[in-house]
Amino acid sequence: MKKAAHLTRARQTAIFKALADPHRFELLLQIAKARCPLGCSQALASLPISAATLSHHIKELETAGLIDIRREGKFAYLSLRPGVLESVAASLQALESANCAGR
Amino acid sequence: MKKAAHLTRARQTAIFKALADPHRFELLLQIAKARCPLGCSQALASLPISAATLSHHIKELETAGLIDIRREGKFAYLSLRPGVLESVAASLQALESANCAGR
DNA sequence: TAATCAATTCGACAGTTGTCGAAATGTCGA
DNA sequence: TCGACATTTCGACAACTGTCGAATTGATTA
C-alpha cells in the first residue's frame, strides 16, 4: 500500500466543497464506478440536469483535482484522478484516530 | 476493527457541506485533536470569527451529526461523535478502490 | 460547403450561506 | 437582587452557487 500524499487544509476544504453538491457527487460516483472513462453524453443521460449545468459540474470536479478529462474531437471522457480520494480518506481516518472520545 | 456504518448519499453530501468551510473545518480539527471536550470560549479564542458566527458553525457541525454538544450551566463542550468520520473515510476509500484507472 | 452534433460559454436569476452587531437568554457570583 | 459572563438568536447584507436557455465553438458528416 502506497503512502497517501499530504493535502493542505485549503485543498481539503476545496475538495469537500466539490463533493458537497448531490448531483456533482452522483457524477463522481458514476465516474468512479465506470469500467472505462465516462463520456459526457453518458453522464448527461443519467443525471436530471442540463448540458450547461453538467459542464459546470465537470469543471468544478476538475478544478478540485478529483478527475482528469481527455478530449477527443467532439467528445470528452472523464476519469478519476488516482490517489486523491485515498488521500482524503486517510486524512479523515487520521482525524478520527487522533480523537480519544468513545474509546 | 469494527465495520463502518453505511451512510446514505444525502447524508454524505450533507457532511461534505459541513466540512467545506475553512473555519468550520478548522474548528472540527481542534475538536478532534483536543484531549478533552473543547469549550466554546476556547474555540472562539483560536478562530478569527465572532461568537455569533462560531455558534452558527457549531450548529452546522451538530446538524451534520459530526459532533456532540454537552451543555453545563453557562458553558458548552464540543466533542467528536465517534465513528462518523471513519464511515466517511471508508466510503471514499471504497470509491477509490472501485475504480480501475491508474492500476 | 452546409448541416448536425457534443460540449462549452454567456447572461441572468433565485436560493443559499458566512458574516457581523445588537439584542435576548440563561447562569453564576457578589 | 444585581451585574457580569457564555452562548444563542435575530435581522440584515454581500458574496457565492446551482440552474437554465440561448448563443458559441469546434469537429464530424452528408
Coordinates of C-alpha atoms (C1' of nucleotides) in Angstrom, one line a residue:
Chain A
M1 CA 0.0 0.0 0.0
K2 CA 1.5 3.3 -1.1
K3 CA 1.6 6.1 1.4
A4 CA -1.2 8.7 0.8
A5 CA 0.0 12.2 -0.2
H6 CA -0.4 15.1 2.1
L7 CA -3.2 17.6 1.4
T8 CA -3.2 21.2 2.6
R9 CA -6.2 22.3 4.6
A10 CA -7.3 24.6 1.8
R11 CA -7.0 21.8 -0.7
Q12 CA -9.1 19.6 1.6
T13 CA -11.9 22.1 2.0
A14 CA -11.9 22.7 -1.8
I15 CA -12.4 19.0 -2.3
F16 CA -15.2 18.9 0.2
K17 CA -16.9 21.8 -1.5
A18 CA -16.7 19.9 -4.7
L19 CA -18.2 16.8 -3.1
A20 CA -20.9 18.8 -1.3
D21 CA -23.4 19.0 -4.2
P22 CA -25.7 15.9 -4.6
H23 CA -25.6 16.0 -8.4
R24 CA -21.9 16.5 -8.5
F25 CA -21.3 13.7 -6.0
E26 CA -23.5 11.4 -8.1
L27 CA -21.5 12.3 -11.1
L28 CA -18.3 11.4 -9.3
L29 CA -19.8 8.1 -8.2
Q30 CA -20.5 7.3 -11.8
I31 CA -17.1 8.2 -13.0
A32 CA -15.5 6.1 -10.2
K33 CA -17.7 3.1 -10.8
A34 CA -17.4 3.1 -14.6
R35 CA -15.1 0.4 -16.0
C36 CA -13.8 2.8 -18.6
P37 CA -13.6 6.7 -18.8
L38 CA -17.1 8.0 -18.8
G39 CA -18.4 10.0 -21.8
C40 CA -20.1 13.3 -21.2
S41 CA -23.2 12.3 -23.0
Q42 CA -23.4 9.1 -21.0
A43 CA -23.2 11.2 -17.8
L44 CA -25.8 13.6 -19.1
A45 CA -28.2 10.8 -19.8
S46 CA -28.1 9.6 -16.2
L47 CA -28.5 12.9 -14.4
P48 CA -31.5 15.2 -14.3
I49 CA -29.6 18.3 -15.3
S50 CA -29.0 20.3 -18.4
A51 CA -25.8 20.1 -20.5
A52 CA -24.8 23.5 -19.3
T53 CA -25.1 22.5 -15.7
L54 CA -23.2 19.3 -16.3
S55 CA -20.4 21.2 -17.9
H56 CA -20.2 23.4 -14.9
H57 CA -20.0 20.4 -12.5
I58 CA -17.3 18.8 -14.6
K59 CA -15.2 21.9 -14.4
E60 CA -15.7 22.0 -10.6
L61 CA -14.5 18.4 -10.2
E62 CA -11.6 19.1 -12.5
T63 CA -10.6 22.3 -10.6
A64 CA -10.7 20.4 -7.3
G65 CA -8.3 17.9 -8.9
L66 CA -10.6 15.0 -8.5
I67 CA -10.9 14.0 -12.1
D68 CA -9.0 14.0 -15.4
I69 CA -10.5 15.0 -18.7
R70 CA -9.4 13.6 -22.0
R71 CA -10.8 15.4 -25.0
E72 CA -11.1 13.6 -28.4
G73 CA -12.7 15.5 -31.2
K74 CA -16.2 16.3 -30.3
F75 CA -16.1 14.1 -27.2
A76 CA -14.8 14.3 -23.6
Y77 CA -14.0 11.4 -21.3
L78 CA -13.9 11.7 -17.6
S79 CA -11.8 9.5 -15.2
L80 CA -11.0 9.6 -11.6
R81 CA -7.6 11.0 -10.8
P82 CA -5.9 8.2 -8.8
G83 CA -4.9 8.7 -5.2
V84 CA -6.8 11.9 -4.4
L85 CA -9.9 10.3 -2.7
E86 CA -7.5 7.9 -1.0
S87 CA -5.6 10.9 0.5
V88 CA -8.8 12.5 1.7
A89 CA -9.9 9.2 3.2
A90 CA -6.6 8.9 5.0
S91 CA -6.9 12.4 6.4
L92 CA -10.3 11.8 7.8
Q93 CA -9.3 8.5 9.3
A94 CA -6.3 10.1 10.9
L95 CA -8.6 12.8 12.4
E96 CA -10.8 10.1 13.9
S97 CA -7.9 8.2 15.3
A98 CA -6.4 11.4 16.8
N99 CA -9.5 11.7 18.9
C100 CA -9.8 10.0 22.3
A101 CA -13.6 10.2 22.8
G102 CA -15.6 7.0 22.7
R103 CA -12.6 4.8 23.5
Chain B
M1 CA -11.6 -3.2 13.5
K2 CA -15.3 -2.5 13.7
K3 CA -17.2 -2.3 10.5
A4 CA -18.0 1.3 9.4
A5 CA -21.7 2.2 9.3
H6 CA -23.4 2.8 6.0
L7 CA -24.2 6.4 5.1
T8 CA -26.8 7.5 2.6
R9 CA -25.7 9.7 -0.3
A10 CA -27.7 12.6 1.1
R11 CA -26.0 12.2 4.5
Q12 CA -22.6 12.1 2.8
T13 CA -23.2 15.3 0.9
A14 CA -24.5 17.0 4.0
I15 CA -21.3 16.0 5.8
F16 CA -19.2 17.3 3.0
K17 CA -21.0 20.6 3.0
A18 CA -20.3 20.8 6.7
L19 CA -16.6 20.2 6.1
A20 CA -16.4 22.6 3.1
D21 CA -15.9 25.8 5.0
P22 CA -12.3 26.6 6.1
H23 CA -13.3 28.0 9.5
R24 CA -15.7 25.2 10.2
F25 CA -13.1 22.5 9.2
E26 CA -10.5 24.2 11.4
L27 CA -13.0 24.1 14.3
L28 CA -13.6 20.4 13.7
L29 CA -9.8 19.8 13.6
Q30 CA -9.5 21.5 17.0
I31 CA -12.3 19.4 18.5
A32 CA -10.8 16.2 17.1
K33 CA -7.3 17.0 18.3
A34 CA -8.3 18.2 21.8
R35 CA -7.6 15.7 24.6
C36 CA -10.8 16.6 26.3
P37 CA -14.1 18.1 25.0
L38 CA -13.4 21.6 23.7
G39 CA -15.0 24.6 25.4
C40 CA -16.7 27.2 23.2
S41 CA -14.6 30.1 24.5
Q42 CA -11.5 28.1 23.8
A43 CA -12.6 27.6 20.3
L44 CA -13.6 31.2 19.9
A45 CA -10.1 32.3 21.1
S46 CA -8.4 30.3 18.3
L47 CA -10.6 31.3 15.4
P48 CA -10.8 34.7 13.7
I49 CA -14.6 34.9 13.9
S50 CA -17.3 36.4 16.1
A51 CA -19.2 34.5 18.8
A52 CA -22.3 34.6 16.6
T53 CA -20.6 33.0 13.7
L54 CA -19.0 30.4 15.9
S55 CA -22.4 29.5 17.3
H56 CA -23.6 29.1 13.7
H57 CA -20.8 26.8 12.7
I58 CA -21.3 24.7 15.8
K59 CA -24.9 24.2 14.9
E60 CA -23.9 23.2 11.4
L61 CA -21.5 20.6 12.7
E62 CA -24.1 19.2 15.1
T63 CA -26.8 19.1 12.4
A64 CA -24.4 17.1 10.2
G65 CA -24.0 14.7 13.0
L66 CA -20.3 15.3 13.3
I67 CA -20.1 16.4 16.9
D68 CA -21.9 16.1 20.2
I69 CA -22.6 19.0 22.5
R70 CA -22.7 18.8 26.2
R71 CA -24.1 21.9 28.0
E72 CA -23.2 22.6 31.6
G73 CA -24.5 25.8 33.0
K74 CA -23.0 28.7 31.1
F75 CA -20.7 26.5 29.2
A76 CA -20.9 24.2 26.2
Y77 CA -18.4 21.4 25.4
L78 CA -17.8 20.0 22.0
S79 CA -16.6 16.5 21.2
L80 CA -16.3 14.4 18.0
R81 CA -19.1 12.0 17.5
P82 CA -17.3 8.6 17.2
G83 CA -17.4 6.7 14.0
V84 CA -18.8 9.3 11.6
L85 CA -15.6 10.4 10.1
E86 CA -14.5 6.9 10.0
S87 CA -17.5 5.9 7.9
V88 CA -16.9 8.8 5.5
A89 CA -13.3 7.7 5.1
A90 CA -14.4 4.2 4.4
S91 CA -16.8 5.4 1.7
L92 CA -14.2 7.4 0.0
Q93 CA -11.7 4.6 0.1
A94 CA -14.2 2.3 -1.3
L95 CA -14.9 4.7 -4.2
E96 CA -11.2 4.8 -5.0
S97 CA -10.9 1.1 -4.8
A98 CA -13.9 0.6 -7.1
N99 CA -12.1 2.5 -9.8
C100 CA -9.8 0.7 -12.2
A101 CA -7.9 3.7 -13.6
G102 CA -4.2 4.1 -12.7
R103 CA -3.8 0.4 -11.9
Chain C
dT1 C1' -20.0 23.8 -48.3
dA2 C1' -23.8 23.1 -45.3
dA3 C1' -26.0 20.8 -41.7
dT4 C1' -25.5 18.3 -37.5
dC5 C1' -23.9 17.3 -33.2
dA6 C1' -21.0 17.5 -28.5
dA7 C1' -19.5 20.4 -25.5
dT8 C1' -18.6 25.0 -23.6
dT9 C1' -19.6 29.8 -22.5
dC10 C1' -22.6 33.6 -21.5
dG11 C1' -26.1 36.2 -19.1
dA12 C1' -29.4 36.0 -15.9
dC13 C1' -31.9 34.7 -11.7
dA14 C1' -33.3 32.6 -7.3
dG15 C1' -31.7 30.4 -3.3
dT16 C1' -28.2 29.6 0.0
dT17 C1' -24.5 30.9 3.2
dG18 C1' -20.8 33.1 6.0
dT19 C1' -20.5 37.1 8.4
dC20 C1' -21.4 40.6 11.9
dG21 C1' -23.6 43.8 15.6
dA22 C1' -27.2 44.0 18.5
dA23 C1' -30.5 42.0 21.3
dA24 C1' -32.0 38.1 24.1
dT25 C1' -31.5 34.2 27.1
dG26 C1' -29.8 31.8 30.8
dT27 C1' -26.3 31.1 34.6
dC28 C1' -23.3 32.2 38.2
dG29 C1' -21.1 35.1 41.8
dA30 C1' -21.1 39.2 44.8
Chain D
dT1 C1' -31.1 41.2 43.7
dC2 C1' -27.8 42.9 40.5
dG3 C1' -24.2 42.8 37.4
dA4 C1' -21.1 40.1 34.7
dC5 C1' -20.5 36.5 31.6
dA6 C1' -21.2 32.5 27.9
dT7 C1' -23.9 31.4 24.5
dT8 C1' -27.7 31.8 21.3
dT9 C1' -31.0 34.2 18.4
dC10 C1' -32.4 37.8 15.3
dG11 C1' -32.1 40.8 11.3
dA12 C1' -29.6 42.2 7.7
dC13 C1' -26.3 42.1 3.9
dA14 C1' -22.8 40.9 0.4
dA15 C1' -20.9 37.0 -1.9
dC16 C1' -21.4 32.7 -3.8
dT17 C1' -23.7 28.9 -6.3
dG18 C1' -26.7 25.7 -9.0
dT19 C1' -29.6 26.2 -12.6
dC20 C1' -31.3 27.1 -17.2
dG21 C1' -32.0 28.8 -22.2
dA22 C1' -29.6 30.8 -25.7
dA23 C1' -25.6 31.6 -28.2
dT24 C1' -20.9 30.0 -29.4
dT25 C1' -17.2 27.0 -30.7
dG26 C1' -15.2 23.1 -32.8
dA27 C1' -15.4 18.7 -35.1
dT28 C1' -17.6 15.3 -38.0
dT29 C1' -20.6 14.0 -41.7
dA30 C1' -23.7 14.5 -45.7

